[in-house]
Coordinates of C-alpha atoms and ligand atoms in Angstrom, one line a residue:
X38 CA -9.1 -2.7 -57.8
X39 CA -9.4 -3.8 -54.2
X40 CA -8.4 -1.7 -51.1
X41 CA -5.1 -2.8 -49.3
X42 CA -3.2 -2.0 -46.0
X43 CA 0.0 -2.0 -45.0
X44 CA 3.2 -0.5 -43.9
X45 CA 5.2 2.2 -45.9
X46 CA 8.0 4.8 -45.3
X47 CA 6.9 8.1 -46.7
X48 CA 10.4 9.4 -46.7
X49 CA 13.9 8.0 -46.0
X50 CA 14.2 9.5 -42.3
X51 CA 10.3 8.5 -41.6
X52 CA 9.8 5.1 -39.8
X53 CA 7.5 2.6 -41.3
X54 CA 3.7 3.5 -40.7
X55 CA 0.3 1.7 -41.3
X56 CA -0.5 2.9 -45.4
X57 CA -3.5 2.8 -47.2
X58 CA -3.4 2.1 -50.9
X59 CA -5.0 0.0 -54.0
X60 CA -4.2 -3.1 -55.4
X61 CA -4.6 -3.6 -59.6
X62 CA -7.4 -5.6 -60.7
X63 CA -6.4 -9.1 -61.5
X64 CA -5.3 -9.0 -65.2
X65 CA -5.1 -11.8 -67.6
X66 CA -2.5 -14.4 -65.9
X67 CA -3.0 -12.7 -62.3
X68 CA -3.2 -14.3 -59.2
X69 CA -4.4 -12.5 -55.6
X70 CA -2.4 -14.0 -52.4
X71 CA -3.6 -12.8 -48.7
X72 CA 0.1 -12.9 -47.5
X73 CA 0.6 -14.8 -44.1
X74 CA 3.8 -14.0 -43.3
X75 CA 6.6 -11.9 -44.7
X76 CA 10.5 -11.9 -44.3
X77 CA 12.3 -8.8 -43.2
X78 CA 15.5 -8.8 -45.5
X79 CA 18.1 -6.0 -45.0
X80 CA 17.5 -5.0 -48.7
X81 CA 14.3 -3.7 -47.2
X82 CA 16.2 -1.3 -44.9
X83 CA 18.3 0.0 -47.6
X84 CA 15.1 1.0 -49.8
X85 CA 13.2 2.3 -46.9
X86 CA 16.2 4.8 -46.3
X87 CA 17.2 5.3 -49.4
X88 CA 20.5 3.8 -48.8
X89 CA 20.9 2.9 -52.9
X90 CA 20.1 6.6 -54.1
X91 CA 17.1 4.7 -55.9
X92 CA 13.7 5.0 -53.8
X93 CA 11.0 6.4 -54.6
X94 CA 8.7 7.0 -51.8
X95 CA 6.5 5.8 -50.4
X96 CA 8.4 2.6 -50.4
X97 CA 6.6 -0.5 -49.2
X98 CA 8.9 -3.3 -48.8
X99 CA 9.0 -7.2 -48.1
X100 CA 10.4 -9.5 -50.8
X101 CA 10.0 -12.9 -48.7
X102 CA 5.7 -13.6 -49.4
X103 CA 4.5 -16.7 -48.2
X104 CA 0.4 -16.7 -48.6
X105 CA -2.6 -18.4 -49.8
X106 CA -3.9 -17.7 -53.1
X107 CA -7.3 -16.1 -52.8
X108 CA -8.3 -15.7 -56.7
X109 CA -6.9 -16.3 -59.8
X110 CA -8.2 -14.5 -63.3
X111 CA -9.5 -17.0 -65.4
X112 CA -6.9 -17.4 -67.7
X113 CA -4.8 -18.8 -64.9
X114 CA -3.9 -21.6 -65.0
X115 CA -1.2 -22.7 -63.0
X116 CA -3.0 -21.7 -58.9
X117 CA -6.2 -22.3 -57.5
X118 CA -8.2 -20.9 -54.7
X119 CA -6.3 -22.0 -51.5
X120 CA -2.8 -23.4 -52.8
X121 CA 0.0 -22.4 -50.5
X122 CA 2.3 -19.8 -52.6
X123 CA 4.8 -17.6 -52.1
X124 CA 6.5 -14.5 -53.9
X125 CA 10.3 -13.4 -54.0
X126 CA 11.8 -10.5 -55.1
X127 CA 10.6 -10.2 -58.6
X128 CA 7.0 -9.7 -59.8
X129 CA 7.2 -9.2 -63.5
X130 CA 9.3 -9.4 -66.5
X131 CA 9.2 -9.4 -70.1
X132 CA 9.0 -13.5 -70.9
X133 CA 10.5 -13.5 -74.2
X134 CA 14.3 -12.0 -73.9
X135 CA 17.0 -15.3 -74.1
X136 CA 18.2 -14.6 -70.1
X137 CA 13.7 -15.5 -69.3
X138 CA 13.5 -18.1 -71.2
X139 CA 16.3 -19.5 -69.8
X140 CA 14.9 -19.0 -66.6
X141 CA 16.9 -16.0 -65.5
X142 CA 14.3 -13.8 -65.3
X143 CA 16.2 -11.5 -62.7
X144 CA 18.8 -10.7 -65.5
X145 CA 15.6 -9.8 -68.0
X146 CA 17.2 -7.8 -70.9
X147 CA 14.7 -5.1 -70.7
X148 CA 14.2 -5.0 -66.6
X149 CA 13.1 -7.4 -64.3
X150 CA 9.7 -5.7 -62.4
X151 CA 11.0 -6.0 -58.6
X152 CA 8.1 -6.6 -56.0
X153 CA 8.4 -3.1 -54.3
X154 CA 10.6 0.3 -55.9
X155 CA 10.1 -0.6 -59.3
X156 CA 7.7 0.6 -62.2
X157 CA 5.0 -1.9 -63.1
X158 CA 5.2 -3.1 -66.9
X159 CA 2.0 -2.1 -67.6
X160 CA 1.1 1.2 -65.8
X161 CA 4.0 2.5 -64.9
X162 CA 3.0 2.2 -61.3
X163 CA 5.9 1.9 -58.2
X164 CA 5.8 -1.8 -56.8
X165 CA 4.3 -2.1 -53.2
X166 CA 5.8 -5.4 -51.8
X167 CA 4.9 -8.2 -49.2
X168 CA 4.5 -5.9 -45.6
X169 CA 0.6 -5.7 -46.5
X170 CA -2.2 -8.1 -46.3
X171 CA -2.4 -9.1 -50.3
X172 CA -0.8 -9.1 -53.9
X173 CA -1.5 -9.7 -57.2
X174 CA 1.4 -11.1 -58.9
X175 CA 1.3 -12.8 -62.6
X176 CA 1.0 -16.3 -62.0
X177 CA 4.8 -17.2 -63.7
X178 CA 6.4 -15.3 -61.0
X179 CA 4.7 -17.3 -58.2
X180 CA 6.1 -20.0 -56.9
X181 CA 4.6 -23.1 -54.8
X182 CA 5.2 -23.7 -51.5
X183 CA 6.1 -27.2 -50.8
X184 CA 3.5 -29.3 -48.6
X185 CA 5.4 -29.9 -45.3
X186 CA 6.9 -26.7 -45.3
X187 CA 6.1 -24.9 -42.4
X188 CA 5.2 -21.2 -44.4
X189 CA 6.0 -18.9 -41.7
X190 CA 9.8 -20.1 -42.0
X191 CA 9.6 -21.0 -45.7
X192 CA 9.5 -17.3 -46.1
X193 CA 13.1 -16.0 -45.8
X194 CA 13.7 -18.5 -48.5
X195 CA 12.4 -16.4 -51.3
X196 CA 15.7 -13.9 -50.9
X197 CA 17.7 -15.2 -48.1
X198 CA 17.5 -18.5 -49.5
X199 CA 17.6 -18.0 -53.3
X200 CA 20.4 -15.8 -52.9
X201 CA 22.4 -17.9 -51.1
X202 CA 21.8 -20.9 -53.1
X203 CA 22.3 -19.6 -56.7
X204 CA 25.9 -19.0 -56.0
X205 CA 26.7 -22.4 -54.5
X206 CA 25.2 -24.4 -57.4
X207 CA 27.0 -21.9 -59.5
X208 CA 30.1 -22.6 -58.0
X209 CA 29.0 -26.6 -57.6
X210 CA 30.0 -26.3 -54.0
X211 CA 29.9 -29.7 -52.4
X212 CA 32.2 -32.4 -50.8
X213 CA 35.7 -30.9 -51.0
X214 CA 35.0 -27.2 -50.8
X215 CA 36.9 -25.5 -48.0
X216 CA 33.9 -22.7 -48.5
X217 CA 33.6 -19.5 -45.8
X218 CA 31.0 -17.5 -45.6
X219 CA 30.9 -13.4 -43.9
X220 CA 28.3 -12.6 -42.1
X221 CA 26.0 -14.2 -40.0
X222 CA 22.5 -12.3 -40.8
X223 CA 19.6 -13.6 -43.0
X224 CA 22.0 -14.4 -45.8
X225 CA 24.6 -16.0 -44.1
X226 CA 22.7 -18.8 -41.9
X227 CA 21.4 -19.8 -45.5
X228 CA 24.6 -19.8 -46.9
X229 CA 26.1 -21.6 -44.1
X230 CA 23.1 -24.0 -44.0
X231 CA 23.2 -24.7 -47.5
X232 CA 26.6 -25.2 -47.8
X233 CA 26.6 -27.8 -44.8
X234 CA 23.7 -29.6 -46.7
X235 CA 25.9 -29.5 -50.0
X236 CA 28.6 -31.1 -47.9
X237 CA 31.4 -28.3 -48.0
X238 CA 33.7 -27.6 -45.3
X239 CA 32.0 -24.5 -44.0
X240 CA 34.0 -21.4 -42.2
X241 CA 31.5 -18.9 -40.6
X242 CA 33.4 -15.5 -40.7
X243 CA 31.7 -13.6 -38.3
X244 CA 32.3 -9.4 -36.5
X245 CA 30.3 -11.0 -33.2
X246 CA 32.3 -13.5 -31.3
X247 CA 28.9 -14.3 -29.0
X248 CA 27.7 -15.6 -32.4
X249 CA 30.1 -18.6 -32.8
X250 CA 28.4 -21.3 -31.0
X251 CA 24.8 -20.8 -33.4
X252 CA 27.1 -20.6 -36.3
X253 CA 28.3 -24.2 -35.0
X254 CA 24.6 -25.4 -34.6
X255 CA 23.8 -23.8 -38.0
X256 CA 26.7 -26.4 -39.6
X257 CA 29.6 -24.4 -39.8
X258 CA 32.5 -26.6 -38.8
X259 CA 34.8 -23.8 -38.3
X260 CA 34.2 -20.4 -36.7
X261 CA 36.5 -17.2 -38.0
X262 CA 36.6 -14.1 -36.0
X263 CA 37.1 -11.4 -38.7
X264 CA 38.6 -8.4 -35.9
X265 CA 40.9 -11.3 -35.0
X266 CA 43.8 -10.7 -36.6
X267 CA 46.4 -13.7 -36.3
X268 CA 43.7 -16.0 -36.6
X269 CA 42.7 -14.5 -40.2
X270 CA 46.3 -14.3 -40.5
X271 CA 46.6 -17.9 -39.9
X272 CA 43.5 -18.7 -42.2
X273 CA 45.2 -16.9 -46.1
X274 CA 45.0 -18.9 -48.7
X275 CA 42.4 -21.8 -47.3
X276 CA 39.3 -21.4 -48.9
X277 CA 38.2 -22.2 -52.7
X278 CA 35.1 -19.9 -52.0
X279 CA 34.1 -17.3 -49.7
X280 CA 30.2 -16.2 -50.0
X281 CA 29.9 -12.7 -48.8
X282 CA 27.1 -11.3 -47.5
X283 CA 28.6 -7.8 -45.7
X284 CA 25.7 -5.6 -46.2
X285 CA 28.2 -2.7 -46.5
X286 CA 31.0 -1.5 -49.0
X287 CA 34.3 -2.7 -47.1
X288 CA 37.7 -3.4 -47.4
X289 CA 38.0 -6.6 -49.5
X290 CA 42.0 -7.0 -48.7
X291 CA 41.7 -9.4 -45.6
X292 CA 38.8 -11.2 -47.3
X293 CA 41.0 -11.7 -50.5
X294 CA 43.6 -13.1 -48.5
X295 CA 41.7 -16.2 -47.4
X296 CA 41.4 -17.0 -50.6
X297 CA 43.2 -20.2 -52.2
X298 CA 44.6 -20.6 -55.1
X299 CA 41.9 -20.0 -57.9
X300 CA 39.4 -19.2 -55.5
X301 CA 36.2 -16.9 -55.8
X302 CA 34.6 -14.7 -53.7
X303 CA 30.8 -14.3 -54.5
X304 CA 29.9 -10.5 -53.3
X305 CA 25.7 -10.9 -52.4
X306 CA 25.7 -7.6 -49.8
X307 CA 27.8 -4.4 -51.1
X308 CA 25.5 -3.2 -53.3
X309 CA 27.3 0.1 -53.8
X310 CA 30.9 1.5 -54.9
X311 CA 33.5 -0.7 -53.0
X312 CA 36.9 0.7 -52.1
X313 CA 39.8 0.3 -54.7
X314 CA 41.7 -3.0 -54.2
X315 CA 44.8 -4.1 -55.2
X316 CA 45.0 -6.0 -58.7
X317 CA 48.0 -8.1 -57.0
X318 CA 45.5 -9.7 -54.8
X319 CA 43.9 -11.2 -57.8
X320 CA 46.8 -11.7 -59.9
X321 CA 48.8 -13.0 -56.5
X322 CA 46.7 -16.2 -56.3
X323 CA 44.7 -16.6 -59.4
X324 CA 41.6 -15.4 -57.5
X325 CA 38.5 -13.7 -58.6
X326 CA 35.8 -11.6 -57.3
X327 CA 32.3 -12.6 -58.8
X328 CA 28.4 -11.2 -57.7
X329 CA 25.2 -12.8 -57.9
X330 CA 22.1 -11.3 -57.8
X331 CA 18.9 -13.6 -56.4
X332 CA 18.5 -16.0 -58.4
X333 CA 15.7 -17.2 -61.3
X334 CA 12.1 -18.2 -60.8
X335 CA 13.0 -22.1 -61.9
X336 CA 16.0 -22.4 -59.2
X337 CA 13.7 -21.1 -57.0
X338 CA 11.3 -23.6 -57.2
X339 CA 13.7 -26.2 -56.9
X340 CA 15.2 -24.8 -54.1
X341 CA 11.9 -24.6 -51.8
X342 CA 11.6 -28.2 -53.1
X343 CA 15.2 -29.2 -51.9
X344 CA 14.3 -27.5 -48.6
X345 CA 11.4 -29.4 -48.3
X346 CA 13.0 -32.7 -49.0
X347 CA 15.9 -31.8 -46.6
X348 CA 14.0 -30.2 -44.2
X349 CA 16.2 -26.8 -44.3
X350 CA 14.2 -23.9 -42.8
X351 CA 15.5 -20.6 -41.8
X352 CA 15.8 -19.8 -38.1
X353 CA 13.3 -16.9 -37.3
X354 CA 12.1 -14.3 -35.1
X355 CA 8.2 -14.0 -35.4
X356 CA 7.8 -9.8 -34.9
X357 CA 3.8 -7.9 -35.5
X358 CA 4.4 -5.8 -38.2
X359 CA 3.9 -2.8 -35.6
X360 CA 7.1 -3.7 -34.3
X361 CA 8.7 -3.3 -38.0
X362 CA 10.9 0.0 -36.8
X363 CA 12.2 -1.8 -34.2
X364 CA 13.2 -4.8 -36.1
X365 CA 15.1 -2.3 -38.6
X366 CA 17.2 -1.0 -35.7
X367 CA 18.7 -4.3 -34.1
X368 CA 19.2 -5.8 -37.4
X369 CA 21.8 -2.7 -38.2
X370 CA 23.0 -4.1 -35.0
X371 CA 23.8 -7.6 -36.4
X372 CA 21.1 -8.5 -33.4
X373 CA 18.7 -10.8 -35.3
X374 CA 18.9 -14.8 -35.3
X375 CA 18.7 -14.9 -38.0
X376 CA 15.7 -13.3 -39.9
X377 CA 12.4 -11.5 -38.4
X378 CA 9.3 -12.7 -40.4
X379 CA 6.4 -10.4 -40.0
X380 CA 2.8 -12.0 -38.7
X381 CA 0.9 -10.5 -40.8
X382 CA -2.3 -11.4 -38.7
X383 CA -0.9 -8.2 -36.6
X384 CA -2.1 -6.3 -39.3
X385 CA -5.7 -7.4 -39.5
X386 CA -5.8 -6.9 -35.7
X387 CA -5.0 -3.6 -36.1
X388 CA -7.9 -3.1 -38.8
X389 CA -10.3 -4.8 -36.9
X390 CA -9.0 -1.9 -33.4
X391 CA -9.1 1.1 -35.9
Ligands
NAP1038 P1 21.7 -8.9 -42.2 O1 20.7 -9.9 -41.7 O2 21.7 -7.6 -41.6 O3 23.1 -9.6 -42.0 C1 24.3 -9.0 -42.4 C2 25.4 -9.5 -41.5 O4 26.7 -9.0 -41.9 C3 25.3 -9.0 -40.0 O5 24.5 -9.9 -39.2 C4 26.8 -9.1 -39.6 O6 27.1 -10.4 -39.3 C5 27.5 -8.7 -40.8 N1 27.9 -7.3 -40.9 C6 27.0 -6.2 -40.7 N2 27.7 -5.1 -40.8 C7 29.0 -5.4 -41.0 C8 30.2 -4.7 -41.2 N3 30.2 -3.3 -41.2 N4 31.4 -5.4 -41.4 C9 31.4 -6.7 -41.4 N5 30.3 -7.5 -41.2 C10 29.1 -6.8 -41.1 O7 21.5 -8.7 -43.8 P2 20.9 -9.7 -44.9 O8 19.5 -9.6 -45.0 O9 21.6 -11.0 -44.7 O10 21.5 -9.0 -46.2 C11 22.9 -8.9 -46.4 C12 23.1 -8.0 -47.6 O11 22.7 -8.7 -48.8 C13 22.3 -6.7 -47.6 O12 23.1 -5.6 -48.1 C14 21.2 -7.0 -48.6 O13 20.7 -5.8 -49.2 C15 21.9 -7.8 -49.6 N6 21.1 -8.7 -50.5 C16 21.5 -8.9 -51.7 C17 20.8 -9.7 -52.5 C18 21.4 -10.1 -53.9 O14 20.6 -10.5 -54.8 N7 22.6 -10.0 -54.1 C19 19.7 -10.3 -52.1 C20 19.2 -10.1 -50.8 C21 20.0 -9.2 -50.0 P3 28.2 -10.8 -38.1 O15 27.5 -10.4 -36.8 O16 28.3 -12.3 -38.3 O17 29.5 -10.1 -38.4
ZN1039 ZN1 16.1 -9.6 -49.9

């Protein structure tokens, strides 16, 4: 076991504070990453507040790990001292069941281990994620970071990014697509990016209007504002896909309505009970309502690779991790462009002042 610091809410009023706890031993398959930098996804909010009715406390979050590995149990075979990794939202699964070994580990029949809020497969322990200087992750769930990539930026790839990108190969979005996407946090500048890469027609549908001209130099050709109401008037029925990343329940209705004929809307944010809609806005158009959760360890991969070879990074705000709190509070705001990644040198200077 070694000794590890980082930040934790004790409690779902309590803010984020420095934490003091131990990481496992490196087991068979192991690997140990000092984490460089970490990605502040909204997911991490939710847990830290309890938002999903599902934390257990303390909750330390951070899902978006990019770090250098720093040892590796000698049965591993896949790292080395040194190699530039990083570490999404999942730590653990069982290996065997047909959704892992088809490389959808996040859909494991008998539970996917998440990196923080979640009981480790072994010991029963609750996860402590990626605001902390190091993890020890089994080596199948660590991914490589491309060389080129720059890894503070790479990090909001291993949520943002994944999540975002599963859908749109799901879908095969590309030339042709009249695709939207709602929301313009971490999620949605991915989604937006990706889809411009892909070649869709993008629509940002955005709440801020100030935010239409980065939406523009993120690749959206069109901008949407969603408390205008004749233009989404104007805008039913155009789009063969809208990705939605509303971190909220809401009312689907007016995002229905934009749909086309046989299009889908892919639901990444509302994690929670939505409000009823009505079956005629389905039935209407053809239309569907889908989710997606993250996305699997070997699409991850290739996605940091495609990023690499495209040159797609994230757009980020470089925060200490004593500014954490802060952070929380302008991204209920919508005020983030477009995703804080944590420094996590802040955290050794604090060691080295205590
Ligand atoms: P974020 O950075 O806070 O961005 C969300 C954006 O949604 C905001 O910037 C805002 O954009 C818009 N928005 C916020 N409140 C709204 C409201 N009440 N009505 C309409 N629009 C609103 O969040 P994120 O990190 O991208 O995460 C988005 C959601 O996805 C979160 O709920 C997160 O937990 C979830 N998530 C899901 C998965 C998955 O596997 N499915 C993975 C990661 C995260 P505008 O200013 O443009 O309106
Ligand atoms: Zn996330």
């Amino acid at each position: 076991m070694t000794m590890a610091k980082g930040y934790a809410a004790q409690a779902a009023d309590a803010p984020l504070e420095p934490f003091h706890f131990e990481r496992r031993a490196l087991r068979p398959g192991d690997v140990a990453i000092d984490i460089l930098y970490c990605g502040v996804c909204h997911s991490d909010m939710h847990t830290a507040r309890n938002e999903w009715h599902n934390s257990r406390y303390p909750v330390l979050p951070g899902h978006e790990i990019v770090g250098r590995v720093a040892a590796v149990h000698p049965d591993a075979v896949k790292y080395k001292a040194g190699d530039m990794v990083a570490v999404g939202c999942m730590v653990d699964s069982c290996q065997q069941c047909r959704e892992c070994t088809a490389g959808y580990e996040q859909h494991c029949l008998r539970g996917a281990t998440l990196t923080y809020n979640s009981p480790d497969r072994v010991t029963s322990d609750i996860t402590f994620g990626g605001y902390s200087d190091h993890i020890v992750v089994r080596e199948e769930f660590v991914l490589r970071v491309p060389d080129g990539l720059d890894p503070m930026r790479a990090a909001p790839l291993l949520c943002a990014g994944i999540t975002t990108w599963s859908p749109l190969v799901r879908y095969k979005i590309g030339p042709g697509t009249r695709m939207a996407v709602a929301g313009l946090g971490g999620l949605g500048h991915m989604g937006v990016k990706f889809g411009a890469a892909l070649g869709a027609h993008v629509t940002m549908i955005t709440t801020s209007p100030e935010k239409g001209e980065d939406a523009r130099r993120l690749g959206a050709d069109e901008v949407l504002l969603s408390t205008d109401r004749e233009a989404m008037k104007a805008a039913r029925s155009s789009f063969n896909f809208i990705l939605n990343t509303i971190p909220v329940a809401h009312d689907l209705h007016p995002y229905l309505q934009l749909l086309a004929r046989e299009g889908n809307m892919v639901l990444v944010g509302a994690i929670e009970p939505l409000p009823p809609i009505h079956g005629g806005m389905l039935i209407g158009g053809d239309r569907s309502i889908a989710g997606s959760a993250i996305g699997g360890i070997p699409l991850t991969q290739s996605m940091l690779d495609f990023c690499a070879e495209k040159n797609i990074l994230p757009d980020c705000e470089v925060i200490p991790i004593q500014a954490i709190n802060e952070a929380y509070e302008r991204m209920l705001k919508s005020d983030v462009k477009y995703r804080f990644v944590i420094d996590m040198a802040s955290l050794a200077q604090e060691k080295a002042a205590a």
